[in-house]
Coordinates of C-alpha atoms in Angstrom, one line a residue:
Chain A
M1 CA -15.2 27.8 3.6
K2 CA -12.8 24.9 3.6
L3 CA -13.0 22.7 6.7
I4 CA -11.1 19.9 8.2
D5 CA -12.4 17.3 10.6
P6 CA -9.2 16.2 12.3
H7 CA -10.8 13.5 14.4
V8 CA -13.6 11.3 12.8
H9 CA -14.0 7.6 12.7
M10 CA -15.1 7.3 9.1
S11 CA -14.9 3.5 9.0
A12 CA -18.1 3.6 11.1
R13 CA -19.9 6.0 8.8
T14 CA -21.8 5.7 5.5
T15 CA -21.2 7.1 2.0
D16 CA -24.1 9.5 2.7
D17 CA -21.9 11.0 5.4
Y18 CA -19.0 11.4 3.1
E19 CA -21.3 13.2 0.5
A20 CA -22.8 15.5 3.2
M21 CA -19.4 16.3 4.6
R22 CA -18.0 17.1 1.2
D23 CA -21.0 19.3 0.4
A24 CA -20.6 21.1 3.7
G25 CA -17.0 22.0 2.8
V26 CA -14.9 19.3 4.5
V27 CA -11.8 18.7 2.4
A28 CA -9.8 16.5 4.6
V29 CA -10.3 14.2 7.6
I30 CA -8.0 12.4 10.1
E31 CA -9.2 9.1 11.3
P32 CA -7.5 8.1 14.6
A33 CA -7.1 4.4 15.4
F34 CA -9.4 3.7 18.2
W35 CA -11.5 0.8 19.5
V36 CA -14.4 -0.5 17.5
G37 CA -17.2 -0.5 20.1
Q38 CA -16.5 -3.9 21.4
P39 CA -13.1 -5.4 22.5
R40 CA -11.1 -7.2 19.8
T41 CA -10.0 -10.6 20.8
T42 CA -7.0 -11.2 18.4
V43 CA -4.1 -9.2 17.1
G44 CA -5.3 -10.0 13.5
S45 CA -8.4 -7.8 14.1
F46 CA -6.1 -4.9 14.9
Q47 CA -4.0 -5.6 11.9
D48 CA -6.9 -5.6 9.5
Y49 CA -8.2 -2.5 11.1
Y50 CA -4.9 -0.6 10.7
S51 CA -4.6 -1.9 7.1
S52 CA -8.1 -0.6 6.4
L53 CA -7.2 2.9 7.8
V54 CA -4.2 3.2 5.4
G55 CA -6.0 1.3 2.6
W56 CA -9.6 0.9 1.9
E57 CA -11.0 3.8 4.0
R58 CA -8.5 6.2 2.4
F59 CA -9.7 5.0 -1.0
R60 CA -13.3 5.2 0.0
A61 CA -12.9 8.8 1.1
S62 CA -11.1 9.7 -2.1
Q63 CA -14.1 8.5 -4.1
F64 CA -16.0 11.4 -2.5
G65 CA -13.3 14.0 -2.9
I66 CA -12.1 14.0 0.7
R67 CA -8.5 13.4 1.6
H68 CA -8.3 10.8 4.4
Y69 CA -5.4 10.6 6.8
C70 CA -5.1 8.5 9.9
T71 CA -3.2 8.1 13.2
I72 CA -1.9 4.7 14.4
G73 CA -1.9 3.6 18.0
L74 CA -3.3 1.2 20.6
N75 CA -6.2 2.8 22.4
S76 CA -6.2 3.0 26.2
K77 CA -9.4 1.0 26.6
E78 CA -8.0 -2.1 24.9
A79 CA -4.5 -1.6 26.4
N80 CA -6.0 -3.2 29.5
N81 CA -5.8 -6.6 27.8
A82 CA -2.1 -6.8 28.4
A83 CA -1.5 -10.1 26.6
L84 CA -3.1 -8.7 23.5
A85 CA -1.6 -5.3 23.9
E86 CA 1.9 -6.7 23.8
Q87 CA 1.2 -8.2 20.3
V88 CA -0.5 -5.0 19.1
I89 CA 2.5 -2.9 20.2
D90 CA 4.7 -5.1 18.0
L91 CA 2.4 -4.3 15.0
L92 CA 2.7 -0.6 15.3
P93 CA 6.1 -0.2 13.6
L94 CA 4.6 -1.9 10.5
Y95 CA 2.2 1.0 10.1
A96 CA 3.6 4.0 11.9
G97 CA 6.0 4.9 9.0
K98 CA 3.4 4.6 6.3
D99 CA 2.4 7.5 4.1
G100 CA -0.6 9.4 5.4
V101 CA -0.1 8.4 9.0
V102 CA 0.0 11.9 10.6
A103 CA 0.3 11.0 14.3
I104 CA 0.5 8.3 16.9
G105 CA -2.9 8.1 18.5
E106 CA -5.4 8.2 19.9
I107 CA -3.6 7.1 23.0
G108 CA -3.8 8.1 26.7
F109 CA -6.0 7.1 29.5
D110 CA -9.4 5.5 29.9
D111 CA -9.6 3.9 33.4
M112 CA -6.2 5.3 34.4
T113 CA -4.7 1.9 35.1
A114 CA -1.1 1.0 35.4
V115 CA -1.3 -1.0 32.2
E116 CA -2.8 1.9 30.3
E117 CA 0.1 4.0 31.5
K118 CA 2.6 1.5 30.4
Y119 CA 1.4 1.3 26.8
F120 CA 0.9 5.1 26.7
R121 CA 4.5 5.6 27.5
I122 CA 5.7 3.0 25.0
Q123 CA 3.8 4.8 22.3
L124 CA 5.1 8.2 23.3
E125 CA 8.6 6.8 22.7
L126 CA 7.5 5.4 19.3
A127 CA 6.2 8.9 18.4
K128 CA 9.5 10.4 19.3
E129 CA 11.4 7.8 17.3
V130 CA 9.4 8.4 14.1
G131 CA 9.1 12.1 14.6
L132 CA 5.2 12.2 14.6
P133 CA 2.8 14.3 16.6
V134 CA 0.7 12.6 19.3
M135 CA -3.1 12.6 19.6
I136 CA -4.2 12.2 23.2
H137 CA -7.5 10.8 24.1
T138 CA -8.5 12.2 27.5
P139 CA -10.7 10.0 29.7
H140 CA -14.5 10.5 30.1
R141 CA -14.3 9.8 33.8
N142 CA -11.9 11.7 36.0
K143 CA -11.2 13.9 33.1
K144 CA -9.5 16.8 34.7
S145 CA -7.0 14.8 36.5
G146 CA -6.5 12.4 33.6
T147 CA -5.8 15.3 31.2
S148 CA -3.2 16.8 33.6
R149 CA -1.6 13.4 34.1
S150 CA -1.4 12.8 30.3
M151 CA 0.4 16.1 29.8
D152 CA 2.8 15.4 32.7
I153 CA 3.7 12.1 31.1
C154 CA 4.3 13.7 27.7
I155 CA 6.7 16.2 29.3
E156 CA 8.4 13.4 31.3
H157 CA 9.2 11.7 27.9
G158 CA 10.6 14.9 26.5
L159 CA 7.9 15.5 23.9
P160 CA 7.5 19.2 23.1
P161 CA 3.9 20.3 24.0
G162 CA 3.6 21.7 20.4
M163 CA 3.8 18.1 19.1
V164 CA 0.9 16.9 21.2
V165 CA -2.8 17.4 20.5
V166 CA -4.9 16.9 23.7
D167 CA -8.4 16.0 22.5
H168 CA -11.9 15.9 24.1
N169 CA -11.2 19.1 26.1
N170 CA -13.9 21.0 27.9
E171 CA -14.2 24.3 29.8
E172 CA -12.5 22.7 32.8
T173 CA -9.4 21.4 31.1
V174 CA -8.7 24.0 28.4
R175 CA -6.9 26.5 30.5
E176 CA -4.2 24.2 31.7
C177 CA -3.8 22.7 28.3
L178 CA -3.2 26.0 26.6
D179 CA -1.1 27.4 29.4
R180 CA 1.2 24.5 29.1
G181 CA 1.6 25.0 25.4
F182 CA -0.3 21.9 24.1
W183 CA -2.9 21.9 21.3
A184 CA -6.4 21.9 22.8
A185 CA -8.9 19.9 20.6
F186 CA -12.6 19.9 21.3
T187 CA -15.0 17.2 20.3
I188 CA -18.5 18.4 19.4
Y189 CA -20.4 15.2 20.3
P190 CA -24.0 15.3 21.4
K191 CA -24.7 14.7 25.1
T192 CA -21.4 13.3 26.3
K193 CA -18.8 15.9 25.2
M194 CA -19.1 19.5 24.0
G195 CA -22.1 21.1 22.4
N196 CA -21.4 23.7 19.7
E197 CA -22.9 26.6 21.6
R198 CA -20.4 26.0 24.4
M199 CA -17.7 25.8 21.8
V200 CA -18.5 29.2 20.5
E201 CA -18.0 30.6 24.0
V202 CA -14.7 28.8 24.4
V203 CA -13.3 30.4 21.3
R204 CA -14.8 33.8 22.3
R205 CA -13.0 33.5 25.6
Y206 CA -9.7 31.8 24.7
G207 CA -9.2 33.0 21.1
K208 CA -8.0 31.0 18.1
E209 CA -4.5 30.0 19.1
R210 CA -3.9 26.2 19.3
I211 CA -7.7 25.4 19.5
I212 CA -9.0 22.7 17.2
V213 CA -12.6 21.6 16.6
D214 CA -13.5 18.0 15.6
S215 CA -16.5 15.7 15.6
S216 CA -15.1 12.3 16.7
A217 CA -18.2 10.9 14.9
D218 CA -18.2 7.2 15.1
W219 CA -20.6 4.3 15.5
G220 CA -22.4 6.1 18.4
V221 CA -25.1 8.8 18.0
S222 CA -22.8 11.4 16.7
D223 CA -22.6 14.1 14.0
P224 CA -20.2 14.0 11.1
L225 CA -21.3 17.5 10.3
A226 CA -20.3 18.8 13.8
V227 CA -17.4 20.8 12.4
P228 CA -19.4 22.6 9.6
K229 CA -22.3 23.2 12.0
T230 CA -19.9 24.7 14.7
A231 CA -18.1 26.9 12.1
R232 CA -21.5 28.2 10.9
L233 CA -22.6 28.9 14.5
M234 CA -19.4 30.7 15.3
L235 CA -19.9 33.0 12.3
E236 CA -23.6 33.6 13.2
R237 CA -22.6 34.5 16.8
G238 CA -20.0 37.0 15.8
I239 CA -16.7 35.1 16.0
A240 CA -14.3 36.6 13.5
A241 CA -13.9 34.7 10.3
D242 CA -10.2 34.2 10.8
A243 CA -10.8 32.6 14.2
V244 CA -13.3 30.2 12.6
E245 CA -10.8 29.4 9.8
A246 CA -8.1 28.7 12.4
T247 CA -10.1 26.5 14.7
C248 CA -11.9 24.6 12.0
Y249 CA -9.2 24.3 9.4
G250 CA -5.8 26.0 9.8
N251 CA -4.8 24.9 13.2
A252 CA -5.2 21.2 12.3
I253 CA -2.8 21.8 9.4
L254 CA -0.3 23.5 11.7
A255 CA -0.5 20.7 14.3
Y256 CA -0.6 17.6 12.1
G257 CA 1.5 19.2 9.4
Q258 CA 4.4 18.7 11.7
S259 CA 4.3 15.1 10.4
G260 CA 5.4 16.4 7.0
Q261 CA 2.4 14.6 5.6
F262 CA -0.6 16.8 6.0
N263 CA -0.2 19.5 3.4
E264 CA -2.8 21.8 2.1
S265 CA -1.6 21.2 -1.4
D266 CA -2.8 17.6 -1.1
W267 CA -6.4 18.8 -1.4
L268 CA -6.0 22.3 -3.0
T269 CA -4.5 20.6 -6.1
P270 CA -6.1 17.2 -5.8
A271 CA -6.4 14.4 -8.3
P272 CA -9.8 14.6 -9.9
I273 CA -12.5 12.3 -8.4
D274 CA -12.5 9.1 -10.4
Q275 CA -14.9 6.5 -9.0
R276 CA -13.8 4.2 -11.8
Q277 CA -10.6 3.5 -10.0
L278 CA -10.7 0.3 -8.1
F279 CA -9.1 -0.6 -4.8
D280 CA -8.2 -4.2 -4.6
G281 CA -10.7 -5.0 -7.2
N282 CA -13.6 -3.5 -5.2
S283 CA -15.5 -0.3 -5.9
V284 CA -17.9 1.6 -3.6
L285 CA -20.2 1.7 -6.6
R286 CA -23.0 -0.8 -6.7
G287 CA -24.4 -0.4 -10.1
Q288 CA -24.5 3.5 -10.0
Q289 CA -23.0 5.5 -12.8
P290 CA -19.5 6.5 -11.9
K291 CA -19.1 10.2 -11.2
V292 CA -16.1 11.4 -13.1
D293 CA -14.9 15.0 -12.8
A294 CA -14.2 16.5 -16.1
V295 CA -10.5 17.4 -16.4
A296 CA -10.3 18.5 -20.0
A297 CA -9.8 22.2 -20.6
G298 CA -13.1 24.0 -20.8
G299 CA -14.9 21.1 -19.2
L300 CA -15.2 19.3 -22.6
I301 CA -16.0 15.7 -22.4
S302 CA -15.1 13.7 -25.4
Chain B
M1 CA 5.8 -34.9 -34.1
K2 CA 8.6 -33.8 -31.8
E3 CA 7.9 -34.3 -28.2
C4 CA 7.6 -31.0 -26.3
S5 CA 10.9 -30.1 -24.7
T6 CA 10.9 -30.2 -21.0
S7 CA 14.2 -28.4 -20.7
G8 CA 12.4 -25.4 -19.2
N9 CA 11.4 -27.6 -16.2
A10 CA 14.9 -28.9 -15.6
V11 CA 15.7 -26.2 -13.1
L12 CA 12.5 -26.8 -11.1
G13 CA 13.0 -27.9 -7.6
S14 CA 16.8 -27.7 -7.9
G15 CA 17.7 -25.9 -4.7
G16 CA 21.4 -26.3 -5.6
K17 CA 21.8 -23.1 -7.5
A18 CA 20.1 -21.0 -4.9
S19 CA 23.1 -21.1 -2.6
T20 CA 25.4 -19.8 -5.3
M21 CA 22.9 -17.1 -6.2
H22 CA 23.1 -15.8 -2.7
G23 CA 25.9 -16.2 -0.3
M24 CA 28.9 -14.6 -2.0
S25 CA 26.8 -13.2 -4.8
G26 CA 24.3 -11.8 -2.2
E27 CA 27.1 -9.5 -1.1
T28 CA 27.9 -8.6 -4.7
L29 CA 24.2 -7.8 -5.3
V30 CA 24.1 -5.5 -2.2
R31 CA 27.2 -3.7 -3.5
L32 CA 25.6 -3.3 -6.9
L33 CA 22.4 -1.9 -5.5
D34 CA 24.4 0.5 -3.2
T35 CA 26.4 1.7 -6.2
W36 CA 23.3 2.5 -8.2
L37 CA 21.5 4.1 -5.3
S38 CA 24.4 6.2 -4.1
Q39 CA 24.8 7.6 -7.6
R40 CA 21.2 8.7 -7.8
L41 CA 20.0 9.6 -4.3
K42 CA 20.5 13.0 -2.8
G43 CA 22.8 13.1 0.2
E44 CA 20.1 13.1 2.8
A45 CA 18.2 10.3 1.3
W46 CA 21.2 8.2 0.8
Q47 CA 22.4 8.8 4.3
W48 CA 18.9 7.8 5.6
L49 CA 19.0 4.6 3.7
Q50 CA 22.5 3.7 4.8
D51 CA 21.6 4.3 8.4
A52 CA 18.4 2.3 8.1
C53 CA 20.2 -0.7 6.4
A54 CA 22.9 -0.6 9.1
R55 CA 20.3 -0.7 11.9
V56 CA 18.5 -3.6 10.2
A57 CA 21.8 -5.5 9.7
Q58 CA 23.3 -4.9 13.1
L59 CA 20.6 -4.8 15.8
E60 CA 19.5 -7.9 17.6
P61 CA 16.7 -9.7 15.9
A62 CA 13.6 -8.0 17.4
A63 CA 15.1 -4.6 17.0
S64 CA 16.3 -5.4 13.5
E65 CA 12.8 -6.4 12.5
R66 CA 11.3 -3.3 14.0
A67 CA 13.9 -1.1 12.2
L68 CA 13.0 -2.8 8.9
F69 CA 9.3 -2.3 9.4
L70 CA 9.6 1.4 10.1
A71 CA 12.1 2.1 7.3
F72 CA 10.3 0.0 4.7
A73 CA 7.0 1.9 5.3
A74 CA 8.7 5.3 5.1
A75 CA 11.0 4.5 2.1
G76 CA 8.7 6.0 -0.5
R77 CA 8.8 9.5 0.8
R78 CA 12.4 9.3 2.3
V79 CA 14.0 8.1 -0.9
G80 CA 11.6 9.5 -3.6
R81 CA 9.9 7.7 -6.4
Q82 CA 12.0 8.6 -9.4
D83 CA 12.8 6.0 -12.0
L84 CA 16.0 4.0 -11.8
S85 CA 16.5 4.4 -15.5
P86 CA 19.5 2.0 -15.7
V87 CA 22.0 2.5 -18.5
A88 CA 23.1 -0.4 -20.7
D89 CA 26.2 -1.2 -18.6
E90 CA 24.0 -1.5 -15.5
L91 CA 21.5 -3.7 -17.2
A92 CA 24.4 -6.0 -18.3
Q93 CA 25.6 -6.1 -14.7
A94 CA 22.0 -6.9 -13.5
G95 CA 21.7 -9.8 -15.9
E96 CA 25.1 -11.1 -15.1
L97 CA 24.3 -11.3 -11.4
I98 CA 20.8 -12.6 -11.6
T99 CA 20.0 -14.4 -14.8
H100 CA 17.6 -12.5 -17.0
W101 CA 17.0 -9.7 -14.5
Q102 CA 16.4 -6.4 -16.4
P103 CA 15.3 -3.7 -13.9
R104 CA 14.2 -1.3 -16.7
A105 CA 10.9 -0.3 -15.0
W106 CA 12.2 -0.1 -11.4
S107 CA 12.0 3.0 -9.3
L108 CA 14.4 4.2 -6.6
D109 CA 12.1 3.6 -3.7
Q110 CA 11.4 0.0 -5.0
L111 CA 15.1 -0.6 -5.1
A112 CA 15.6 0.9 -1.7
R113 CA 12.8 -1.2 -0.2
V114 CA 14.4 -4.4 -1.6
R115 CA 17.8 -3.2 -0.3
L116 CA 16.3 -2.8 3.2
V117 CA 15.0 -6.4 3.0
L118 CA 18.4 -7.6 1.9
S119 CA 19.9 -6.1 5.1
L120 CA 17.9 -8.6 7.2
R121 CA 20.0 -11.5 8.4
D122 CA 18.8 -14.6 6.7
A123 CA 20.9 -17.4 8.3
D124 CA 17.8 -18.9 9.8
P125 CA 15.4 -19.2 6.9
T126 CA 12.3 -19.8 9.1
S127 CA 12.6 -16.6 11.1
W128 CA 13.7 -14.7 8.0
L129 CA 10.5 -15.9 6.2
N130 CA 8.4 -15.1 9.2
T131 CA 9.6 -11.4 9.1
L132 CA 9.1 -11.3 5.4
D133 CA 5.5 -12.6 5.8
K134 CA 4.8 -9.9 8.3
L135 CA 6.0 -7.3 5.9
F136 CA 3.8 -8.7 3.1
A137 CA 0.8 -8.8 5.4
A138 CA 1.0 -5.1 6.3
S139 CA 1.9 -3.9 2.8
G140 CA -0.2 -1.6 0.6
L141 CA -0.2 -1.7 -3.2
E142 CA 3.0 0.2 -3.7
E143 CA 4.9 -1.9 -1.2
L144 CA 3.5 -5.2 -2.5
V145 CA 4.7 -4.3 -6.0
A146 CA 8.2 -3.6 -4.6
L147 CA 8.3 -6.9 -2.7
Y148 CA 7.0 -9.1 -5.5
Q149 CA 9.2 -7.4 -8.0
G150 CA 12.1 -8.0 -5.7
L151 CA 11.5 -11.8 -5.3
P152 CA 14.4 -12.8 -7.7
L153 CA 16.8 -10.7 -5.6
L154 CA 16.0 -12.3 -2.3
P155 CA 17.7 -15.3 -0.7
H156 CA 15.9 -18.6 -0.1
G157 CA 14.1 -18.5 -3.4
D158 CA 12.9 -22.0 -2.9
R159 CA 11.0 -20.9 0.2
L160 CA 9.1 -18.1 -1.8
K161 CA 7.2 -20.2 -4.2
E162 CA 3.9 -20.0 -2.3
R163 CA 4.4 -16.3 -1.9
A164 CA 4.8 -15.9 -5.7
A165 CA 1.7 -18.0 -6.3
E166 CA -0.2 -15.7 -3.9
G167 CA 0.9 -12.7 -6.0
I168 CA -0.3 -14.4 -9.1
R169 CA -3.7 -14.8 -7.5
A170 CA -3.9 -11.1 -6.6
N171 CA -6.7 -9.1 -8.1
M172 CA -4.7 -5.9 -8.1
R173 CA -3.3 -5.9 -11.6
S174 CA -0.1 -4.1 -10.7
V175 CA 0.7 -6.7 -8.0
F176 CA 0.1 -9.5 -10.5
A177 CA 2.2 -7.8 -13.1
A178 CA 5.0 -7.4 -10.5
V179 CA 5.3 -11.1 -10.3
A180 CA 4.5 -12.0 -13.9
L181 CA 6.3 -9.4 -16.0
D182 CA 10.0 -8.7 -16.3
N183 CA 10.6 -10.9 -13.3
P184 CA 13.0 -13.8 -13.5
Y185 CA 11.6 -15.5 -10.3
P186 CA 8.8 -17.4 -11.9
E187 CA 10.9 -19.0 -14.6
R188 CA 13.4 -20.2 -12.2
W189 CA 11.2 -21.3 -9.3
L190 CA 7.6 -21.8 -10.1
E191 CA 6.1 -25.2 -10.4
Q192 CA 4.3 -25.9 -13.7
G193 CA 0.8 -25.4 -12.2
P194 CA 1.3 -21.8 -11.0
W195 CA 3.5 -21.0 -14.0
N196 CA 0.7 -22.0 -16.4
Q197 CA -1.9 -20.1 -14.4
M198 CA 0.3 -17.1 -14.6
V199 CA 0.6 -17.2 -18.4
L200 CA -3.1 -17.7 -18.8
K201 CA -4.0 -14.9 -16.4
C202 CA -1.8 -12.6 -18.4
L203 CA -4.2 -13.0 -21.2
F204 CA -7.2 -12.5 -18.9
V205 CA -5.9 -9.2 -17.5
D206 CA -4.3 -7.9 -20.7
C207 CA -0.7 -8.1 -19.6
P208 CA 1.8 -8.5 -22.5
L209 CA 3.0 -12.1 -22.7
G210 CA 6.2 -10.9 -24.3
R211 CA 7.3 -9.5 -21.0
I212 CA 7.1 -12.9 -19.2
I213 CA 10.7 -14.0 -18.7
G214 CA 11.1 -17.5 -20.0
L215 CA 7.8 -17.7 -21.8
E216 CA 9.2 -20.0 -24.5
R217 CA 11.7 -21.8 -22.3
R218 CA 9.0 -22.9 -19.9
A219 CA 6.5 -23.9 -22.6
N220 CA 4.9 -27.2 -21.8
A221 CA 2.3 -29.6 -23.0
A222 CA -0.3 -28.8 -20.3
L223 CA 0.1 -25.1 -21.1
T224 CA -0.5 -25.8 -24.8
R225 CA -3.8 -27.5 -24.0
M226 CA -4.9 -24.7 -21.6
L227 CA -4.1 -22.0 -24.2
C228 CA -5.7 -23.8 -27.1
D229 CA -8.8 -24.5 -25.0
Y230 CA -8.9 -20.9 -24.1
A231 CA -8.6 -19.9 -27.8
H232 CA -11.6 -22.2 -28.6
E233 CA -13.7 -20.6 -25.9
R234 CA -12.9 -17.2 -27.4
W235 CA -13.7 -18.3 -30.9
A236 CA -17.0 -19.9 -29.7
A237 CA -17.9 -16.5 -28.1
K238 CA -16.9 -14.7 -31.3
R239 CA -14.2 -12.8 -29.3
V240 CA -10.8 -11.8 -30.5
V241 CA -7.9 -14.1 -29.6
N242 CA -4.7 -12.4 -28.7
P243 CA -2.1 -13.6 -31.2
Q244 CA 0.6 -13.7 -28.4
L245 CA -1.2 -16.7 -27.1
W246 CA 0.4 -18.8 -29.8
R247 CA 3.9 -18.0 -28.8
P248 CA 4.4 -20.7 -26.2
V249 CA 2.1 -23.0 -28.1
G250 CA 4.6 -22.9 -31.0
V251 CA 7.3 -24.3 -28.8
C252 CA 5.2 -27.3 -27.7
I253 CA 2.8 -28.2 -30.6
D254 CA 0.5 -31.1 -30.2
A255 CA -2.0 -32.5 -32.7
G256 CA -4.8 -30.2 -31.6
A257 CA -2.6 -27.1 -31.8
L258 CA -1.6 -28.1 -35.3
K259 CA -5.2 -28.0 -36.3
D260 CA -5.6 -24.6 -34.6
F261 CA -2.6 -23.3 -36.6
E262 CA -4.2 -24.6 -39.8
R263 CA -7.3 -22.7 -38.9
L264 CA -5.3 -19.5 -38.2
L265 CA -3.6 -19.8 -41.6
E266 CA -6.7 -20.4 -43.5
Q267 CA -9.3 -18.3 -41.7
G268 CA -7.4 -15.8 -39.6
G269 CA -6.7 -12.2 -40.1
P270 CA -3.2 -10.9 -40.8
A271 CA -2.0 -11.0 -37.1
D272 CA -3.3 -14.6 -36.7
R273 CA -1.5 -15.7 -39.9
Q274 CA 1.7 -14.0 -38.8
A275 CA 1.4 -15.6 -35.3
A276 CA 1.0 -19.0 -37.0
A277 CA 4.0 -18.3 -39.3
L278 CA 6.2 -17.3 -36.3
A279 CA 5.1 -20.3 -34.2
L280 CA 5.4 -22.9 -36.9
G281 CA 8.6 -21.3 -38.3
G282 CA 10.2 -21.6 -34.9
S283 CA 9.2 -25.2 -34.4
G284 CA 11.5 -28.0 -35.4
A285 CA 8.5 -30.4 -35.6
P286 CA 8.3 -31.9 -39.1
A287 CA 4.4 -31.7 -39.1
A288 CA 4.7 -28.0 -38.2
Q289 CA 7.2 -27.4 -41.0
A290 CA 5.0 -29.3 -43.5
L291 CA 1.9 -27.2 -42.5
L292 CA 3.8 -24.0 -43.0
A293 CA 5.2 -25.2 -46.3
R294 CA 1.7 -25.4 -47.6
H295 CA 1.4 -21.6 -47.1
P296 CA 4.3 -20.2 -49.1
G297 CA 3.5 -16.5 -48.2
E298 CA 3.6 -17.1 -44.5
A299 CA 6.6 -19.5 -44.9
A300 CA 8.5 -16.8 -46.7
A301 CA 7.6 -14.2 -44.1
A302 CA 8.7 -16.5 -41.3
A303 CA 12.0 -17.2 -43.1
S304 CA 12.7 -13.5 -43.7
G305 CA 13.3 -12.8 -40.1
Q306 CA 11.2 -9.6 -40.5
L307 CA 8.3 -10.9 -38.4
L308 CA 8.6 -10.2 -34.7
W309 CA 6.3 -11.5 -31.9
D310 CA 6.5 -8.2 -30.0
A311 CA 5.1 -6.4 -33.0
L312 CA 2.0 -8.6 -33.1
V313 CA -1.2 -7.2 -31.5

């Protein structure tokens, strides 16, 4: 089964993770711009991060046969540093239009402060201007109200709910999200967010329409195989194969495909893996033999 | 022995011609690019580009910069990446407007990206350069190639020397090649130091020297020494020396180079001897002519006009 992890912070993960994900059927990932575990102090750190999302990380993923896309945005946590946020907002137009940027995100609320709201709104306008979907990060604390408020603000700015993916849902937020026409994404993340047994029950109850499963794996104790493990559990527990396919693959294409840049053909007819290709003079190989997929007819290598 | 001509350096540092290259001819250039693009782009793509250029040109500075950033990043998929494939007339127009510019290898998105940059107001060179620097800093490979390749089309050429030198230091070969090959900017603006580095680096990264514009016109004594020293290193390591190396050396022969040409004629393979014949045959220096005359076969080949640098590998 082909799978997509439409929310995973690969910059924080190892090459072993890429290999394991590829082996488990993950063909494409979306890496949302987020914070990096500690607050950045200068705008240059953001710029280098954005450049790595459209550059080095994409290349690194390609070395393992995974198509890497990203979203660009100023996260809500760091939006609270208003002086820095102002400079970061000015950077976004440099990256929002680039190839492979499939949404503005992840944006929304963390502490639900006025500054967070200000930069959330500015970025919703940017999304409208460039015609990209939005990926919403809903807060850990005060989640239910934060999720509602995020959707209210999107509507206020005239964004069609179908262009907005609301992420980190749980049993308490999913109903409103779906009823209002938004995409409801669920993060399978140990301890803090959803477990995959709960996810099975959500799909059993709400069906496959507009529900998306992701891992949000990052630098914390998280699981880059959360999507494959959830897909397998759903099948084992009697969820129909087409619902598994929709929630762990197809819905992400429908949602982020609205960017015009997230097309199944990208990975169905991919360029062969060639680890000999260098990015900026650097390779991920450190003395290992390059793994080169044979392309010649009949698999002949000459 | 004839002193090496320094005529190639005469244009260095002369900002005078820059104002004529842009100004009135800047508008002519924009018209030319628009003609080429409008004839090739589909309606929707052409409309998109026109709108984007208009926004960049007309909005107040911050909004203009923002419009440029958004459009520049999206230009590849908006405009498409087909080859420009200029016809002979268009190449003639190109060379007339910007000396030695021959955009044979350009693609439409590259042209569109440069056209977008040309929409930016440039009356204040400092803020213009500031915007351009931001664009470079956020650029990926494909965008860098377009920008570096476009240097000779941009205004304020005298302010772009450091940028060009930065491109020459790039370890992405295609970025380096965008500055070094088929690009009239280096001949016109680069100081001798970066120019020489560029020529030598072409040999290191296997870029064809014949595609450096002004290779012979910018030959100089220091470059002759660098190239001959490099040839000696290669010989010492028993490695092959690219015969193209001798092309600029021939314009600027010193006593050491003369000995090297003698070695090529007496011990070299066919390509080495042909390179020596071409280099010496093209030199007006009496010592060079005398050396060539001692090798009648090569002298005859050089005189025949049948030997071509570009055919030597």
